[in-house]
Coordinates of C-alpha atoms in Angstrom, one line a residue:
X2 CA -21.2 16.2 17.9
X3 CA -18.9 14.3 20.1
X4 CA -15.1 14.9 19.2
X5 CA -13.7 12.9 21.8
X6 CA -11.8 9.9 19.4
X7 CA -10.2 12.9 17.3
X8 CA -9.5 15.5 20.3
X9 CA -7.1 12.4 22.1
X10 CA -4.8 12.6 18.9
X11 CA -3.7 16.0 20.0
X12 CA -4.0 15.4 24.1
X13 CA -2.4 11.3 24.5
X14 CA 0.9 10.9 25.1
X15 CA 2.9 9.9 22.1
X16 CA 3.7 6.4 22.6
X17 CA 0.4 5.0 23.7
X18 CA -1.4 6.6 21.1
X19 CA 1.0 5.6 18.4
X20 CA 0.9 1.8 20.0
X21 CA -2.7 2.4 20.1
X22 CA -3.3 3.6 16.0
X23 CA -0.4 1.3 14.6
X24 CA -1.6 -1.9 16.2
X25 CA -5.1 -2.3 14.9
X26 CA -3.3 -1.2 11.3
X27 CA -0.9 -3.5 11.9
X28 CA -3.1 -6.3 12.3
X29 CA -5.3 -5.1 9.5
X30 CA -2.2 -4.7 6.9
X31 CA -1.2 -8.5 8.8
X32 CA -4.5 -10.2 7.9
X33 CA -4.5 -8.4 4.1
X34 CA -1.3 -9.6 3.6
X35 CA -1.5 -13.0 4.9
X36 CA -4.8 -12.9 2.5
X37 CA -2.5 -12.6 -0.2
X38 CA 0.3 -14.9 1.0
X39 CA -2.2 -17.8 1.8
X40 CA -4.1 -16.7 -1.5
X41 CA -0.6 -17.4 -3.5
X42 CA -0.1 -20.6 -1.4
X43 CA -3.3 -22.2 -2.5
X44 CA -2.7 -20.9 -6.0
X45 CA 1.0 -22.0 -6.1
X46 CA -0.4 -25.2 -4.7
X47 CA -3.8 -25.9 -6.6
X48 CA -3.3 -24.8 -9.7
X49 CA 0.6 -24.6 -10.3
X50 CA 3.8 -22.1 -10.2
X51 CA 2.8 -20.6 -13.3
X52 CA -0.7 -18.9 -12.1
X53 CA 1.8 -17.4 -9.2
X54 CA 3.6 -15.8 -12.2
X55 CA 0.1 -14.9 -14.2
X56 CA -1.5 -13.0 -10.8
X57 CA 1.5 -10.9 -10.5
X58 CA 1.4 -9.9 -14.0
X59 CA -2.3 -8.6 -13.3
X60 CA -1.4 -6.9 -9.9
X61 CA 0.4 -3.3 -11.4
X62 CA -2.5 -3.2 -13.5
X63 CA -5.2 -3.8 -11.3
X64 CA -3.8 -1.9 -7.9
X65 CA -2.9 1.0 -10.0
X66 CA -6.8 1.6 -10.8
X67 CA -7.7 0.6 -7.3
X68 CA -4.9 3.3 -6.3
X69 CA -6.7 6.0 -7.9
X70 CA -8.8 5.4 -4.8
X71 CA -6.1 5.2 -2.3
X72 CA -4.7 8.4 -3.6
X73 CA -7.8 10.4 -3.2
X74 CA -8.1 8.7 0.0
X75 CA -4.7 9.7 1.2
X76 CA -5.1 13.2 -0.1
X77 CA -8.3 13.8 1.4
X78 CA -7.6 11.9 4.8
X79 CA -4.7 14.7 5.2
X80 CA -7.3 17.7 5.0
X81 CA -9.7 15.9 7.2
X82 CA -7.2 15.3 9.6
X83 CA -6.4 18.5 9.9
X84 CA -9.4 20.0 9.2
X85 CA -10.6 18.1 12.5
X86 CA -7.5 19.7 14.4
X87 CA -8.6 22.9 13.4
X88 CA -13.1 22.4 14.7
X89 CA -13.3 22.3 10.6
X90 CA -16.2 19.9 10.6
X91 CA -17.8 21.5 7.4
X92 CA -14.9 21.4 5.5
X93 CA -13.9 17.4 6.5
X94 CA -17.5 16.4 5.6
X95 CA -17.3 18.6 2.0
X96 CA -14.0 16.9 1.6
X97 CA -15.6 13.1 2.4
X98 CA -18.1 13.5 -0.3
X99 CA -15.9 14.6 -3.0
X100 CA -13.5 11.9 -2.4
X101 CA -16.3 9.5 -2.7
X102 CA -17.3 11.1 -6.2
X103 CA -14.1 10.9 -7.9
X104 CA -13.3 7.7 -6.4
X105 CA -16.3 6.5 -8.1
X106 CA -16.4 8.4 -11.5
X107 CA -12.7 8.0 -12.2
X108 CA -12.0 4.4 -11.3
X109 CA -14.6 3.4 -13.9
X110 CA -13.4 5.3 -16.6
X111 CA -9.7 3.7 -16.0
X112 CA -11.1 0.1 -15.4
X113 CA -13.2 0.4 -19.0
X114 CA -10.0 0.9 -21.3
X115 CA -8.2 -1.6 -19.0
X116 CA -11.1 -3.8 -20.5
X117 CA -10.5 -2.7 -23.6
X118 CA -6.5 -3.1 -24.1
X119 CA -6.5 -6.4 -22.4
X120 CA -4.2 -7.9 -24.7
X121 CA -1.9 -5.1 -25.2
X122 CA -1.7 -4.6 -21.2
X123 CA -0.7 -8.5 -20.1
X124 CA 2.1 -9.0 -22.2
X125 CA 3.4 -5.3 -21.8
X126 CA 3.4 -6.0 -17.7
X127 CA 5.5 -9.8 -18.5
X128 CA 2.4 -12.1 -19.4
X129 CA 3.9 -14.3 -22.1
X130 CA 4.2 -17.7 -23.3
X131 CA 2.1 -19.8 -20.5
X132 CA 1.4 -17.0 -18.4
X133 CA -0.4 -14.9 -21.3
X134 CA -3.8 -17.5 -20.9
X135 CA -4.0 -17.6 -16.5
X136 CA -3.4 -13.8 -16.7
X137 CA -6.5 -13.2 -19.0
X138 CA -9.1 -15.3 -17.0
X139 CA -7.6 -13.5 -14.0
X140 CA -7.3 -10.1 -15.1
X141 CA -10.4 -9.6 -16.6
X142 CA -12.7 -10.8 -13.6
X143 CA -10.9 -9.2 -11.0
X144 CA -10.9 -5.7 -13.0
X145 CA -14.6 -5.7 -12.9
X146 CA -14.3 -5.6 -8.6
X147 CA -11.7 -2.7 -8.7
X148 CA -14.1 0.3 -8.7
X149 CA -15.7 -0.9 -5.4
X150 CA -11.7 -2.2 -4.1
X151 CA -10.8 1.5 -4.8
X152 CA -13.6 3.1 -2.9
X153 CA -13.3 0.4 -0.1
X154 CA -8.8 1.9 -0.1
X155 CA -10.3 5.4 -0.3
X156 CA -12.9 4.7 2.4
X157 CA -10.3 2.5 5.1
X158 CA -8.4 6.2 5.0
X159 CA -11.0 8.3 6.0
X160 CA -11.6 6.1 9.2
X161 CA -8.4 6.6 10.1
X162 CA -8.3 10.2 9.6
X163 CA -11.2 10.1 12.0
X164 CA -9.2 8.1 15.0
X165 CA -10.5 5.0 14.9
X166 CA -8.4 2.6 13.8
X167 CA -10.4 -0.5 15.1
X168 CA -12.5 0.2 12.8
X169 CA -10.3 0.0 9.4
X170 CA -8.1 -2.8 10.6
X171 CA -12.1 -4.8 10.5
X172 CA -12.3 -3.6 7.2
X173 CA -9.3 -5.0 6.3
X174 CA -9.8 -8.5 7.9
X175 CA -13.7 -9.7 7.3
X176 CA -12.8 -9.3 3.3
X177 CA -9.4 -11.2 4.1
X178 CA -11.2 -13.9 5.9
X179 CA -13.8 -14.2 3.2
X180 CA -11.1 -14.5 0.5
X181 CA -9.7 -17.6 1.8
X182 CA -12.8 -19.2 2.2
X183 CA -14.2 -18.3 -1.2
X184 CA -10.8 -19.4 -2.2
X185 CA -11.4 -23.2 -1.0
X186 CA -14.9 -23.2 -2.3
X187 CA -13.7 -22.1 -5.9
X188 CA -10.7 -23.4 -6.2
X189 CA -10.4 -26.6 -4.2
X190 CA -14.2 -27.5 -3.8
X191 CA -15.6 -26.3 -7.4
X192 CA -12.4 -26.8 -9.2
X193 CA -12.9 -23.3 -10.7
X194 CA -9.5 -22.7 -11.3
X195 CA -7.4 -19.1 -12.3
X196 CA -11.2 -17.7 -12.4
X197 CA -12.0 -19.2 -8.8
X198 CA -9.6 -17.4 -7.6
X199 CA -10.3 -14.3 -9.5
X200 CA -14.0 -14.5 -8.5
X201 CA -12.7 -15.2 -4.6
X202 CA -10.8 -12.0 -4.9
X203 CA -13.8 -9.8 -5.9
X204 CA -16.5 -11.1 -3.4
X205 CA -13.9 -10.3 -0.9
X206 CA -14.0 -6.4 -2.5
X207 CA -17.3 -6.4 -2.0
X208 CA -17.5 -7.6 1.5
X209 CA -15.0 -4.8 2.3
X210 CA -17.0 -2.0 0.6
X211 CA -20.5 -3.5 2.8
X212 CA -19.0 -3.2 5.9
X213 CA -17.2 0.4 5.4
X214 CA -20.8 1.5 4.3
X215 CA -22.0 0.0 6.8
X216 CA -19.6 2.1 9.5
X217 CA -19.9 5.4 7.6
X218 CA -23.9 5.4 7.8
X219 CA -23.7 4.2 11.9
X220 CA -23.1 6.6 14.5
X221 CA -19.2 5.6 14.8
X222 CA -18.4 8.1 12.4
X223 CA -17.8 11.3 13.1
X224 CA -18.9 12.4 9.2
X225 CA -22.1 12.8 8.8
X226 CA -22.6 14.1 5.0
X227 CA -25.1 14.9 2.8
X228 CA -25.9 14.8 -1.0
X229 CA -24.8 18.9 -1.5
X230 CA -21.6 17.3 0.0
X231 CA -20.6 15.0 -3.5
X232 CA -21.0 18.4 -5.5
X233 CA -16.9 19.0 -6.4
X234 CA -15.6 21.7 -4.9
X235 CA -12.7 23.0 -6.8
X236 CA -10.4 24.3 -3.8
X237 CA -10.6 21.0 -2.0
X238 CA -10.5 19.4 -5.2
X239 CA -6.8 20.8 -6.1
X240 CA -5.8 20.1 -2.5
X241 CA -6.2 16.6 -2.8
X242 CA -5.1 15.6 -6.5
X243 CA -1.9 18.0 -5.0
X244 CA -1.4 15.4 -2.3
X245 CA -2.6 12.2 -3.4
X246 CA -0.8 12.9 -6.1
X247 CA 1.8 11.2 -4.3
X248 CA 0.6 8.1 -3.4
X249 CA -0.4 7.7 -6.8
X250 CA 2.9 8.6 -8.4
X251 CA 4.2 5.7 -5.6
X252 CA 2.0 3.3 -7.0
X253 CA 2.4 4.5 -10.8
X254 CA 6.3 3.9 -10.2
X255 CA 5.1 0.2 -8.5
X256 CA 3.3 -0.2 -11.4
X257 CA 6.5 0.5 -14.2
X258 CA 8.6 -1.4 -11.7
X259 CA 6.3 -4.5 -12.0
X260 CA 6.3 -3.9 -15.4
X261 CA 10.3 -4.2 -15.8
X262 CA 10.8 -6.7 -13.5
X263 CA 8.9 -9.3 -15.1
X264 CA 10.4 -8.6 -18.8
X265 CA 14.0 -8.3 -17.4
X266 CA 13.3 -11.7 -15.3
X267 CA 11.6 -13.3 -18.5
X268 CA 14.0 -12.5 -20.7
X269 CA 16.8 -13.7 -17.5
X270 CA 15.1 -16.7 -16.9
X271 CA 11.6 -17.6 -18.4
X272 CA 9.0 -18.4 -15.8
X273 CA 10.7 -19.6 -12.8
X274 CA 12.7 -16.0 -12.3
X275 CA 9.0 -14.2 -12.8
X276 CA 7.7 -16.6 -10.0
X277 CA 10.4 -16.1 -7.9
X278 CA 10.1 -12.3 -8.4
X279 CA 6.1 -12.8 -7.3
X280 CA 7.3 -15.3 -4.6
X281 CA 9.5 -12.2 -2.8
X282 CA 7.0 -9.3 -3.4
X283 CA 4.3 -11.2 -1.5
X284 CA 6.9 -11.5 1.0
X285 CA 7.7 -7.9 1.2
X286 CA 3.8 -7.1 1.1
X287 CA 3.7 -9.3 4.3
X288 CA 6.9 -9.0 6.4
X289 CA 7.1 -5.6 6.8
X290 CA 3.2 -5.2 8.1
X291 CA 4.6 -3.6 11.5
X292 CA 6.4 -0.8 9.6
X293 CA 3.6 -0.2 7.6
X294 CA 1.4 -0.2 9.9
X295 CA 3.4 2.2 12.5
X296 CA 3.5 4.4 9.1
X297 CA -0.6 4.2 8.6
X298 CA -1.1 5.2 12.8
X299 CA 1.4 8.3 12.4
X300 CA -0.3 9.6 9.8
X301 CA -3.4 11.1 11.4
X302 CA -1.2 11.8 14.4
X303 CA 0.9 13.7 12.6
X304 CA -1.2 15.6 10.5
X305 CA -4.0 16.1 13.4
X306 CA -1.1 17.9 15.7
X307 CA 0.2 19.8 12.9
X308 CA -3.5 21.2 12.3
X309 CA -3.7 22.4 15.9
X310 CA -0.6 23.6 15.8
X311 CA 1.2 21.5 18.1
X312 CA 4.5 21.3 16.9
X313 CA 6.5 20.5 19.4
X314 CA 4.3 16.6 19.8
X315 CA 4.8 16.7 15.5
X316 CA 8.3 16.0 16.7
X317 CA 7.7 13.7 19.5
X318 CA 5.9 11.8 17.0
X319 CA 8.0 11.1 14.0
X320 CA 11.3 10.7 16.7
X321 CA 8.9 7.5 18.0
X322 CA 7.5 6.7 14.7
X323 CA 11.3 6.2 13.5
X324 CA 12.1 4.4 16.5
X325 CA 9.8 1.9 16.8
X326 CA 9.9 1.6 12.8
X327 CA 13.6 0.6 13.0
X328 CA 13.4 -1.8 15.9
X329 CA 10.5 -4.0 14.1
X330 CA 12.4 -3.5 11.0
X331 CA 15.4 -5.4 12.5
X332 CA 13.5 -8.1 14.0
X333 CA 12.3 -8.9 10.3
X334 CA 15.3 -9.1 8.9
X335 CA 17.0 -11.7 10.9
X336 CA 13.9 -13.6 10.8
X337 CA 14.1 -13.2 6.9
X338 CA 17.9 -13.8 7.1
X339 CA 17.5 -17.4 8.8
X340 CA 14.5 -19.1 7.1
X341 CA 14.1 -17.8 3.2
X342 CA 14.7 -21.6 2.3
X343 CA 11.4 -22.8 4.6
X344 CA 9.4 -19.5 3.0
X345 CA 9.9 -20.7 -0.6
X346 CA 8.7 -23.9 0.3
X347 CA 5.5 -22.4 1.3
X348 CA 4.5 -21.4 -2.3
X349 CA 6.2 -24.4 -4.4
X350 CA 7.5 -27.7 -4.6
X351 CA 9.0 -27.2 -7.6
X352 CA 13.2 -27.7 -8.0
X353 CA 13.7 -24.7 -10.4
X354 CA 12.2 -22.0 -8.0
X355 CA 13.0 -23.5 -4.6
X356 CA 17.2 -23.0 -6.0
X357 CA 16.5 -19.4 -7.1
X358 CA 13.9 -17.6 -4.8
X359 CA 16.1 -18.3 -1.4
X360 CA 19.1 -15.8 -2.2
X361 CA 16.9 -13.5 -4.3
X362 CA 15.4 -13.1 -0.8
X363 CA 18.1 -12.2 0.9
X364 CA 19.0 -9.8 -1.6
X365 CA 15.9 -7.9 -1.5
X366 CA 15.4 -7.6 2.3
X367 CA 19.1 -7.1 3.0
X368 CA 18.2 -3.2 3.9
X369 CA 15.3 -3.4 5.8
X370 CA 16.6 -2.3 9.4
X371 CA 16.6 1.6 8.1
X372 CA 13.3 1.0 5.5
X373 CA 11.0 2.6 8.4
X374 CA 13.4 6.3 8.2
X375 CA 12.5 6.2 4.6
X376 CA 8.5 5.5 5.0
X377 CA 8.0 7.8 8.1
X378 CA 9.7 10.6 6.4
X379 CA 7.8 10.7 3.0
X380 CA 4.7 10.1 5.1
X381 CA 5.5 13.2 7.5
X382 CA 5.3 15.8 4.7
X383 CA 2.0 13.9 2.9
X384 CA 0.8 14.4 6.7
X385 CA 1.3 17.9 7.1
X386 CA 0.3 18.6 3.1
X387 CA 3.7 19.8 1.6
X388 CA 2.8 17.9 -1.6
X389 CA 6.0 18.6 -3.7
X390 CA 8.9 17.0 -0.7
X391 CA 6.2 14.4 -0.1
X392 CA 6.3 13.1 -3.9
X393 CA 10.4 13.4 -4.3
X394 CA 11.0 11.1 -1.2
X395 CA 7.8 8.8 -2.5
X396 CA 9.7 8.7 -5.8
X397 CA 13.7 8.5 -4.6
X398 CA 13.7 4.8 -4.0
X399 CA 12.0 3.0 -7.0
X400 CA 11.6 5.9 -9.7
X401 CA 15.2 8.1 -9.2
X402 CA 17.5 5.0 -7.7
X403 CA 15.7 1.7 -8.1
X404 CA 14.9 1.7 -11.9
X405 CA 18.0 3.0 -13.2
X406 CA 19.4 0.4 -11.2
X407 CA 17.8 -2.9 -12.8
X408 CA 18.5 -1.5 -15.9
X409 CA 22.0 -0.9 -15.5
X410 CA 23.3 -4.0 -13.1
X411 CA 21.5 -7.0 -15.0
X412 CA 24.2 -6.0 -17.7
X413 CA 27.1 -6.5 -15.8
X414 CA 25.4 -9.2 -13.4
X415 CA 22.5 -11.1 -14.8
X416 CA 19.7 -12.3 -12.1
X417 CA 21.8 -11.4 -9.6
X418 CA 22.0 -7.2 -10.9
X419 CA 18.2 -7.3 -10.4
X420 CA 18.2 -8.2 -7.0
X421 CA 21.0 -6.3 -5.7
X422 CA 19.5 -3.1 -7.2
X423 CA 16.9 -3.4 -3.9
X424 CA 19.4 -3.3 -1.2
X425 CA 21.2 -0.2 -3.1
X426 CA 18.1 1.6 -4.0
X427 CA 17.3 1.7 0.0
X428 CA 20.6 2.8 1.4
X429 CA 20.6 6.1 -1.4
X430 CA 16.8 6.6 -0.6
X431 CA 16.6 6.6 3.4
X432 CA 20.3 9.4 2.7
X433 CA 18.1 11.6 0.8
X434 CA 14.6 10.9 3.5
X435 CA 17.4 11.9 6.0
X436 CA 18.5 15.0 4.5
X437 CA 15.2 16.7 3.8
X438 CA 13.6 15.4 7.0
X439 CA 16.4 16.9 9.3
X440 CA 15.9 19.9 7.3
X441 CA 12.3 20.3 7.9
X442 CA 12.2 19.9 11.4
X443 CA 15.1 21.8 11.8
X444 CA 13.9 25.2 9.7
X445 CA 10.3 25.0 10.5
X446 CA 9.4 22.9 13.0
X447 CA 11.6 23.7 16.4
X448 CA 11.3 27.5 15.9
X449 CA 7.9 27.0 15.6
X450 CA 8.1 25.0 19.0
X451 CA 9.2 28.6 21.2
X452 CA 6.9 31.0 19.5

């Protein structure tokens, strides 16, 4: 079988092959978060402020399911990784298929009591007074996509563990594209309101899942599994609950942090501070897509090196990763700094917003030139399968600073304590990413590099 995609992970020079597996993420992570920008325009626009409010009460409930997938993904993708680094290609194929049958089997159990405490769950996550009614039509069509949205995260991983990044940015763009179109036809064409858009958002899972079956059963993959491959195998099993473990602790903490945020921005000011909250977190889903994206292309680089024991290019690669992480970083923020006004236009017309997004968006993004430290570090050690580091940096900045935080500052500073908890919450996080990654490289990884 032809290893020559995976073997140029451990032979390329550094920067080209980081260019050359962040861009295509990049792009992909660009087009899925314009999706959802464009998809909050229309909604902002066609249907009013208030169904901005009701989707983002739905979205910690929904993308912590679909996470489920992400995190096996994530856990798994690290042993294929480095599984392929090693000539492993039993053990990466083993791996494949019990990611795909956990994926499957616990996503469905999660999404059938999400069904079941419907109304318990959108007023707990800030669905009240006029948002309660949107966030139920919403919520419950878009839970019944989230199985095959979780296997299509869990599947976009594995593609990139295999070196082809091509690949999963097209997964993440032909169910972008068809989101926006189903978007028009339901909402704007068929007047279908909140469920239009629901029902827009789960075709566009399942034209994500078709074309990531699609790749996995053509000869561009690399894993070619079978049906003794889906039987759990309790070793690989343990090794990626241990890692994806953190990603889903990240997205459990997103979760409890949507969950805050809209009853402390409820209670601060009704609707228009929940929109503006939604307004800003599609913003930070979109603006940063060339950090994330340099994050998702070290990854495999990382963990593939690391496998064959290449230590000294392990450096090379996060020095770069960091590097190029905190020059796009910087770009944003001026960009961020100079036009929050014209953004908030974007979503809304409407008076109330339009005063209170703008510096709420300057508060939020005020940090982001050192963000990229923070990301690459917690992603080196989910790279190289150190589970326990891995899930105290993923944790630092919401769960240990961030939530404290809007707890405490609101008290002394209304609105304005919510928003400056973001800033904060970066600086102490990206100290304590510093500290251990220093550490790491310093105890294990550069006298590893003369043996």
């Amino acid at each position: 079988m032809a290893k020559v995609s995976t073997q140029d992970l451990g032979q390329e020079s550094i920067g080209k092959l980081l260019i050359r597996q962040a861009v295509p993420a990049s792009i992909g992570i660009l087009v899925m978060s314009l999706n959802i920008l464009v998809d909050t325009i229309f909604v902002g626009n066609w249907i009013g402020p208030t169904a901005i409010a009701a989707i983002n009460v739905v979205l910690p409930v929904s993308f912590f399911i679909a996470a489920l997938g992400m995190a096996i993904g994530v856990g798994g993708s690290s042993i294929i990784s480095r599984a392929l680094g090693a000539n492993n290609q039993l053990k990466a194929c083993k791996t494949f298929g019990n990611q795909i049958t956990l994926t499957a089997f616990i996503t469905v159990i999660f999404v059938v009591f999400g069904l079941w405490f419907i109304n318990d769950l959108i007023p707990a996550f800030g669905g009240k007074g006029d948002i309660f009614e949107p966030a139920k039509i919403y919520y419950r069509i878009v839970l019944y996509g989230v199985p095959i949205l979780a296997l299509c995260m869990m599947g976009n991983t594995v593609i990139r563990a295999e070196g082809k990044p091509k690949f999963a940015m097209y997964a993440m763009m032909f169910p972008s594209v068809g989101n926006l179109v189903l978007d028009v036809l339901f909402i704007k064409v068929f007047d279908f309101g909140m469920a239009g858009a629901a029902w827009a958002t789960t075709g566009s899972y399942i034209l994500c899942f078709l074309f990531i079956l699609w790749f996995f059963l053509s000869k561009n993959s690399e894993l070619k599994i079978n049906i003794k491959h889906f039987g759990l195998d309790l070793p690989i099993v343990k090794e990626i609950g241990s890692l994806g473990f953190v990603t889903l602790a990240r997205q459990a903490i997103v979760s409890v942090t949507y969950l805050l945020m809209n009853n402390i921005l409820f209670d601060l000011g009704g609707e228009t501070s929940v929109t503006a909250y939604a307004i800003v977190v599609r913003m930070l889903m979109f603006a940063l897509f060339p950090v994330y994206g340099i994050t998702q292309g070290f990854l495999p680089i990382a963990g593939f090196n690391y496998g064959a024991e290449k230590y000294k290019r392990v450096r090379e690669t996060i020095m770069t990763a960091i590097k190029y992480g905190i020059l796009l970083a910087a770009i944003i923020f001026v960009f961020l700094m100079i036009f929050p006004d014209a953004i908030t236009r974007l979503f809304t017309q409407d008076a109330e917003v339009l005063k209170e997004t703008p510096p709420a968006m300057r508060w939020v993004f005020a940090a982001t030139p050192i963000i990229g430290i923070q990301l690459i570090g917690a992603a080196y050690f989910q790279a190289i399968g150190k589970a326990i580091p891995a899930l105290l940096l993923t944790l630092s900045r919401q769960g240990f600073f961030f939530i404290p935080l809007i707890l405490i500052l609101p008290k002394y500073y209304g609105a304005l304590g919510v928003w400056m908890a973001f800033p904060i919450s970066d600086v102490l996080a990206t100290l304590v990413t510093v500290f251990f990654l220093h550490r790491e490289v310093k105890l294990n990884l550069l006298p590893k590099e003369t043996e």
